[in-house]
mmCIF file of C-alpha atoms in Angstrom:
data_model
loop_
_atom_site.group_PDB
_atom_site.id
_atom_site.type_symbol
_atom_site.label_atom_id
_atom_site.label_comp_id
_atom_site.label_asym_id
_atom_site.label_seq_id
_atom_site.Cartn_x
_atom_site.Cartn_y
_atom_site.Cartn_z
ATOM 1 C CA MET A 211 5.853 23.220 34.751
ATOM 2 C CA ALA A 212 3.766 25.794 32.627
ATOM 3 C CA GLY A 213 5.519 23.548 29.697
ATOM 4 C CA GLU A 214 4.597 21.002 30.780
ATOM 5 C CA LEU A 215 1.219 22.021 30.539
ATOM 6 C CA ALA A 216 1.312 23.986 27.930
ATOM 7 C CA SER A 217 2.577 20.849 25.944
ATOM 8 C CA MET A 218 0.008 18.867 27.559
ATOM 9 C CA LEU A 219 -2.815 21.267 27.012
ATOM 10 C CA ARG A 220 -1.214 21.005 22.739
ATOM 11 C CA ASN A 221 -1.913 17.341 22.973
ATOM 12 C CA ALA A 222 -5.524 17.477 24.166
ATOM 13 C CA GLY A 223 -6.352 19.935 21.642
ATOM 14 C CA GLY A 224 -5.583 17.546 18.886
ATOM 15 C CA THR A 225 -2.163 18.505 17.560
ATOM 16 C CA MET A 226 -0.629 15.832 18.599
ATOM 17 C CA THR A 227 -3.185 13.212 18.712
ATOM 18 C CA THR A 228 -3.909 9.716 17.666
ATOM 19 C CA VAL A 229 -6.489 8.009 15.995
ATOM 20 C CA ALA A 230 -6.041 5.329 18.801
ATOM 21 C CA HIS A 231 -7.755 7.481 21.402
ATOM 22 C CA SER A 232 -11.623 7.247 22.244
ATOM 23 C CA LYS A 233 -13.501 9.825 23.033
ATOM 24 C CA GLU A 234 -13.647 8.371 26.779
ATOM 25 C CA GLU A 235 -10.344 8.266 26.768
ATOM 26 C CA TYR A 236 -10.472 12.350 25.685
ATOM 27 C CA ALA A 237 -12.804 12.854 28.392
ATOM 28 C CA GLN A 238 -10.867 11.829 30.732
ATOM 29 C CA TYR A 239 -7.902 13.388 30.029
ATOM 30 C CA ILE A 240 -9.510 16.802 29.636
ATOM 31 C CA GLU A 241 -10.678 16.554 33.274
ATOM 32 C CA GLY A 242 -7.586 15.986 34.795
ATOM 33 C CA ILE A 243 -5.539 18.171 32.715
ATOM 34 C CA THR A 244 -8.412 21.058 34.092
ATOM 35 C CA ASP A 245 -8.180 19.009 37.491
ATOM 36 C CA VAL A 246 -4.412 19.750 37.508
ATOM 37 C CA MET A 247 -5.049 23.712 36.231
ATOM 38 C CA SER A 248 -7.578 23.718 39.462
ATOM 39 C CA TYR A 249 -4.429 22.897 41.689
ATOM 40 C CA LEU A 250 -2.472 25.757 39.742
ATOM 41 C CA GLY A 251 -5.339 28.487 40.740
ATOM 42 C CA ILE A 252 -5.645 28.989 37.063
ATOM 43 C CA ASP A 253 -9.716 29.862 36.755
ATOM 44 C CA THR A 254 -10.804 26.880 32.759
ATOM 45 C CA SER A 255 -14.175 28.444 32.603
ATOM 46 C CA LYS A 256 -12.398 31.693 31.238
ATOM 47 C CA ASP A 257 -9.656 31.764 28.749
ATOM 48 C CA PHE A 258 -5.917 32.010 30.039
ATOM 49 C CA THR A 259 -2.313 32.353 29.005
ATOM 50 C CA VAL A 260 0.320 29.115 29.620
ATOM 51 C CA ASN A 261 3.791 29.530 28.569
ATOM 52 C CA GLY A 262 2.309 32.720 27.214
ATOM 53 C CA MET A 263 -0.383 30.789 24.947
ATOM 54 C CA LYS A 264 -4.101 31.788 24.850
ATOM 55 C CA TYR A 265 -6.036 29.221 25.510
ATOM 56 C CA SER A 266 -9.665 28.642 25.985
ATOM 57 C CA LYS A 267 -12.231 25.334 24.912
ATOM 58 C CA ASN A 268 -13.001 25.124 21.464
ATOM 59 C CA LYS A 269 -17.205 24.289 20.218
ATOM 60 C CA ASP A 270 -16.338 19.599 20.760
ATOM 61 C CA GLY A 271 -15.123 21.666 24.354
ATOM 62 C CA TRP A 272 -11.154 20.712 24.055
ATOM 63 C CA TYR A 273 -8.032 22.896 25.194
ATOM 64 C CA GLU A 274 -7.152 25.098 22.018
ATOM 65 C CA SER A 275 -4.380 27.415 20.737
ATOM 66 C CA GLU A 276 -5.598 30.546 20.140
ATOM 67 C CA ALA A 277 -2.799 30.141 17.661
ATOM 68 C CA ASN A 278 -4.356 27.373 16.685
ATOM 69 C CA SER A 279 -8.037 28.087 16.525
ATOM 70 C CA GLU A 280 -6.813 30.775 13.939
ATOM 71 C CA ALA A 281 -4.241 29.026 11.794
ATOM 72 C CA GLN A 282 -7.334 26.389 11.945
ATOM 73 C CA THR A 283 -9.563 29.245 10.276
ATOM 74 C CA ALA A 284 -7.196 30.182 7.889
ATOM 75 C CA TYR A 285 -6.718 27.019 6.469
ATOM 76 C CA GLU A 286 -11.224 26.507 6.418
ATOM 77 C CA GLN A 287 -10.981 29.501 4.092
ATOM 78 C CA LEU A 288 -8.557 28.101 2.383
ATOM 79 C CA LYS A 289 -9.544 25.358 2.022
ATOM 80 C CA ALA A 290 -13.662 27.186 1.014
ATOM 81 C CA ASN A 291 -11.659 29.341 -2.104
ATOM 82 C CA ASN A 292 -9.712 26.441 -3.275
ATOM 83 C CA ARG A 293 -13.339 24.580 -3.221
ATOM 84 C CA THR A 294 -14.033 27.486 -5.495
ATOM 85 C CA TYR A 295 -13.029 28.216 -9.192
ATOM 86 C CA GLN A 296 -14.318 32.086 -9.303
ATOM 87 C CA PHE A 297 -13.035 32.231 -5.904
ATOM 88 C CA ALA A 298 -9.436 30.460 -6.233
ATOM 89 C CA ASP A 299 -6.072 32.312 -5.969
ATOM 90 C CA GLU A 300 -3.772 32.296 -8.899
ATOM 91 C CA LYS A 301 -1.584 29.483 -8.153
ATOM 92 C CA THR A 302 -4.591 27.241 -8.001
ATOM 93 C CA LYS A 303 -6.371 28.666 -10.463
ATOM 94 C CA LYS A 304 -2.345 27.980 -12.578
ATOM 95 C CA GLN A 305 -3.345 24.137 -11.920
ATOM 96 C CA ILE A 306 -6.522 23.400 -12.796
ATOM 97 C CA ALA A 307 -5.272 25.004 -16.200
ATOM 98 C CA TYR A 308 -2.260 22.772 -16.177
ATOM 99 C CA ILE A 309 -4.213 19.827 -15.428
ATOM 100 C CA SER A 310 -7.047 20.965 -17.180
ATOM 101 C CA ASP A 311 -4.723 20.847 -20.485
ATOM 102 C CA TYR A 312 -3.653 17.564 -19.504
ATOM 103 C CA TYR A 313 -6.804 16.034 -19.794
ATOM 104 C CA LEU A 314 -7.921 18.283 -22.338
ATOM 105 C CA GLN A 315 -4.789 17.809 -24.443
ATOM 106 C CA THR A 316 -5.919 15.201 -27.431
ATOM 107 C CA VAL A 317 -10.253 17.707 -27.825
ATOM 108 C CA PRO A 318 -11.335 19.826 -30.661
ATOM 109 C CA GLU A 319 -10.495 23.433 -29.075
ATOM 110 C CA SER A 320 -14.481 24.568 -29.308
ATOM 111 C CA VAL A 321 -14.945 21.314 -26.646
ATOM 112 C CA LYS A 322 -11.131 23.858 -24.375
ATOM 113 C CA ALA A 323 -13.625 26.646 -24.343
ATOM 114 C CA ALA A 324 -16.627 24.673 -23.610
ATOM 115 C CA TRP A 325 -14.710 23.462 -21.055
ATOM 116 C CA GLN A 326 -12.957 26.672 -19.437
ATOM 117 C CA GLU A 327 -16.626 28.913 -19.345
ATOM 118 C CA THR A 328 -18.424 26.706 -17.572
ATOM 119 C CA LEU A 329 -14.794 26.651 -15.630
ATOM 120 C CA GLU A 330 -16.363 30.735 -15.107
ATOM 121 C CA GLU A 331 -20.164 29.918 -15.041
ATOM 122 C CA THR A 332 -20.469 27.340 -12.045
ATOM 123 C CA GLY A 333 -17.578 28.201 -10.522
ATOM 124 C CA VAL A 334 -16.402 24.689 -9.059
ATOM 125 C CA ASN A 335 -12.895 23.639 -9.285
ATOM 126 C CA PRO A 336 -12.564 20.078 -10.856
ATOM 127 C CA PHE A 337 -9.496 19.758 -9.289
ATOM 128 C CA GLN A 338 -10.313 20.391 -5.518
ATOM 129 C CA THR A 339 -7.057 19.824 -3.307
ATOM 130 C CA ASP A 340 -8.449 18.338 -0.653
ATOM 131 C CA LEU A 341 -10.479 15.606 -2.662
ATOM 132 C CA SER A 342 -9.493 12.939 -5.084
ATOM 133 C CA SER A 343 -11.479 14.048 -8.075
ATOM 134 C CA THR A 344 -13.820 11.643 -10.154
ATOM 135 C CA LEU A 345 -11.668 12.722 -13.083
ATOM 136 C CA THR A 346 -8.817 12.078 -11.487
ATOM 137 C CA GLN A 347 -10.832 8.304 -10.667
ATOM 138 C CA LEU A 348 -12.085 7.319 -14.426
ATOM 139 C CA SER A 349 -8.800 8.219 -15.563
ATOM 140 C CA VAL A 350 -6.512 6.195 -13.042
ATOM 141 C CA GLU A 351 -9.379 3.506 -14.325
ATOM 142 C CA GLN A 352 -9.168 3.728 -18.142
ATOM 143 C CA ASP A 353 -4.702 4.072 -17.944
ATOM 144 C CA PHE A 354 -5.558 0.417 -15.412
ATOM 145 C CA LEU A 355 -7.840 -0.698 -17.850
ATOM 146 C CA THR A 356 -5.848 0.122 -21.133
ATOM 147 C CA GLY A 357 -2.491 -0.852 -20.119
ATOM 148 C CA GLY A 358 -1.207 3.222 -20.573
ATOM 149 C CA ASN A 359 -4.398 5.413 -22.458
ATOM 150 C CA ASP A 360 -6.236 8.004 -19.312
ATOM 151 C CA ASN A 361 -7.667 10.145 -22.011
ATOM 152 C CA ILE A 362 -10.981 9.418 -21.030
ATOM 153 C CA PHE A 363 -12.523 12.243 -23.194
ATOM 154 C CA GLY A 364 -10.401 11.263 -26.769
ATOM 155 C CA GLU A 365 -10.468 12.833 -29.212
ATOM 156 C CA THR A 366 -14.055 14.136 -31.291
ATOM 157 C CA LYS A 367 -16.821 15.778 -29.960
ATOM 158 C CA GLU A 368 -18.810 12.867 -28.866
ATOM 159 C CA SER A 369 -16.082 10.533 -27.438
ATOM 160 C CA CYS A 370 -15.631 14.610 -24.418
ATOM 161 C CA LEU A 371 -19.907 13.641 -24.415
ATOM 162 C CA ALA A 372 -19.616 10.026 -23.405
ATOM 163 C CA ALA A 373 -16.459 10.963 -20.807
ATOM 164 C CA ILE A 374 -18.386 14.184 -19.348
ATOM 165 C CA ASN A 375 -21.834 11.535 -19.001
ATOM 166 C CA LYS A 376 -19.796 9.212 -17.486
ATOM 167 C CA ILE A 377 -18.501 11.777 -14.888
ATOM 168 C CA LEU A 378 -21.640 12.445 -14.098
ATOM 169 C CA GLU A 379 -22.883 9.299 -13.495
ATOM 170 C CA ARG A 380 -20.011 8.463 -11.593
ATOM 171 C CA ILE A 381 -21.133 12.342 -9.764
ATOM 172 C CA GLU A 382 -23.880 10.660 -8.441
ATOM 173 C CA ASN A 383 -23.173 7.013 -8.080
ATOM 174 C CA PRO A 384 -19.991 6.954 -7.159
ATOM 175 C CA LEU A 385 -17.872 3.956 -6.088
ATOM 176 C CA ALA A 386 -18.618 2.234 -2.935
ATOM 177 C CA THR A 387 -17.918 -1.056 -2.472
ATOM 178 C CA MET A 388 -15.316 -2.937 -4.159
ATOM 179 C CA THR A 389 -17.963 -5.204 -7.408
ATOM 180 C CA GLU A 390 -17.031 -8.577 -8.186
ATOM 181 C CA GLU A 391 -16.312 -6.346 -11.243
ATOM 182 C CA ARG A 392 -13.801 -5.016 -10.391
ATOM 183 C CA THR A 393 -12.084 -6.981 -8.139
ATOM 184 C CA ALA A 394 -11.552 -9.216 -11.033
#
């Protein structure tokens, strides 16, 4: 019974969920689990232990294991650190350097130096792991339009500035719906 209850609690906490379930269905599910646990003498208003795992209700009212809560906190911290250049771990900084080298391979050295200086001054990671970067989107679009040239920066300071303006324009005006031009 404890194993089955632990499985139900994991499911209620979202580790085995799908988007097919509505909040109302989960509320009913949680109510059913609470009823079963009350029947078994488990006080769900406090933290409780089932099958050696400590559970409590999270901010959304779902049952969450201590391990799941700790893992979520660690994941959120890692994500936050890797969103910024100055707090990124060494592996992430190496990945940023590798991707930067790819995009900047044909630009003048002064542009490469300015790029690195900007990373350090602003602290922004332009290649966040949980998002598709604007730079990547524009590069893929150009590759598609030109049949293989994804170099949006070009080889001159002027072409680099034009690319930066294009990136800033896209950041300010992200793609929303498919335009007729893009559809064509």
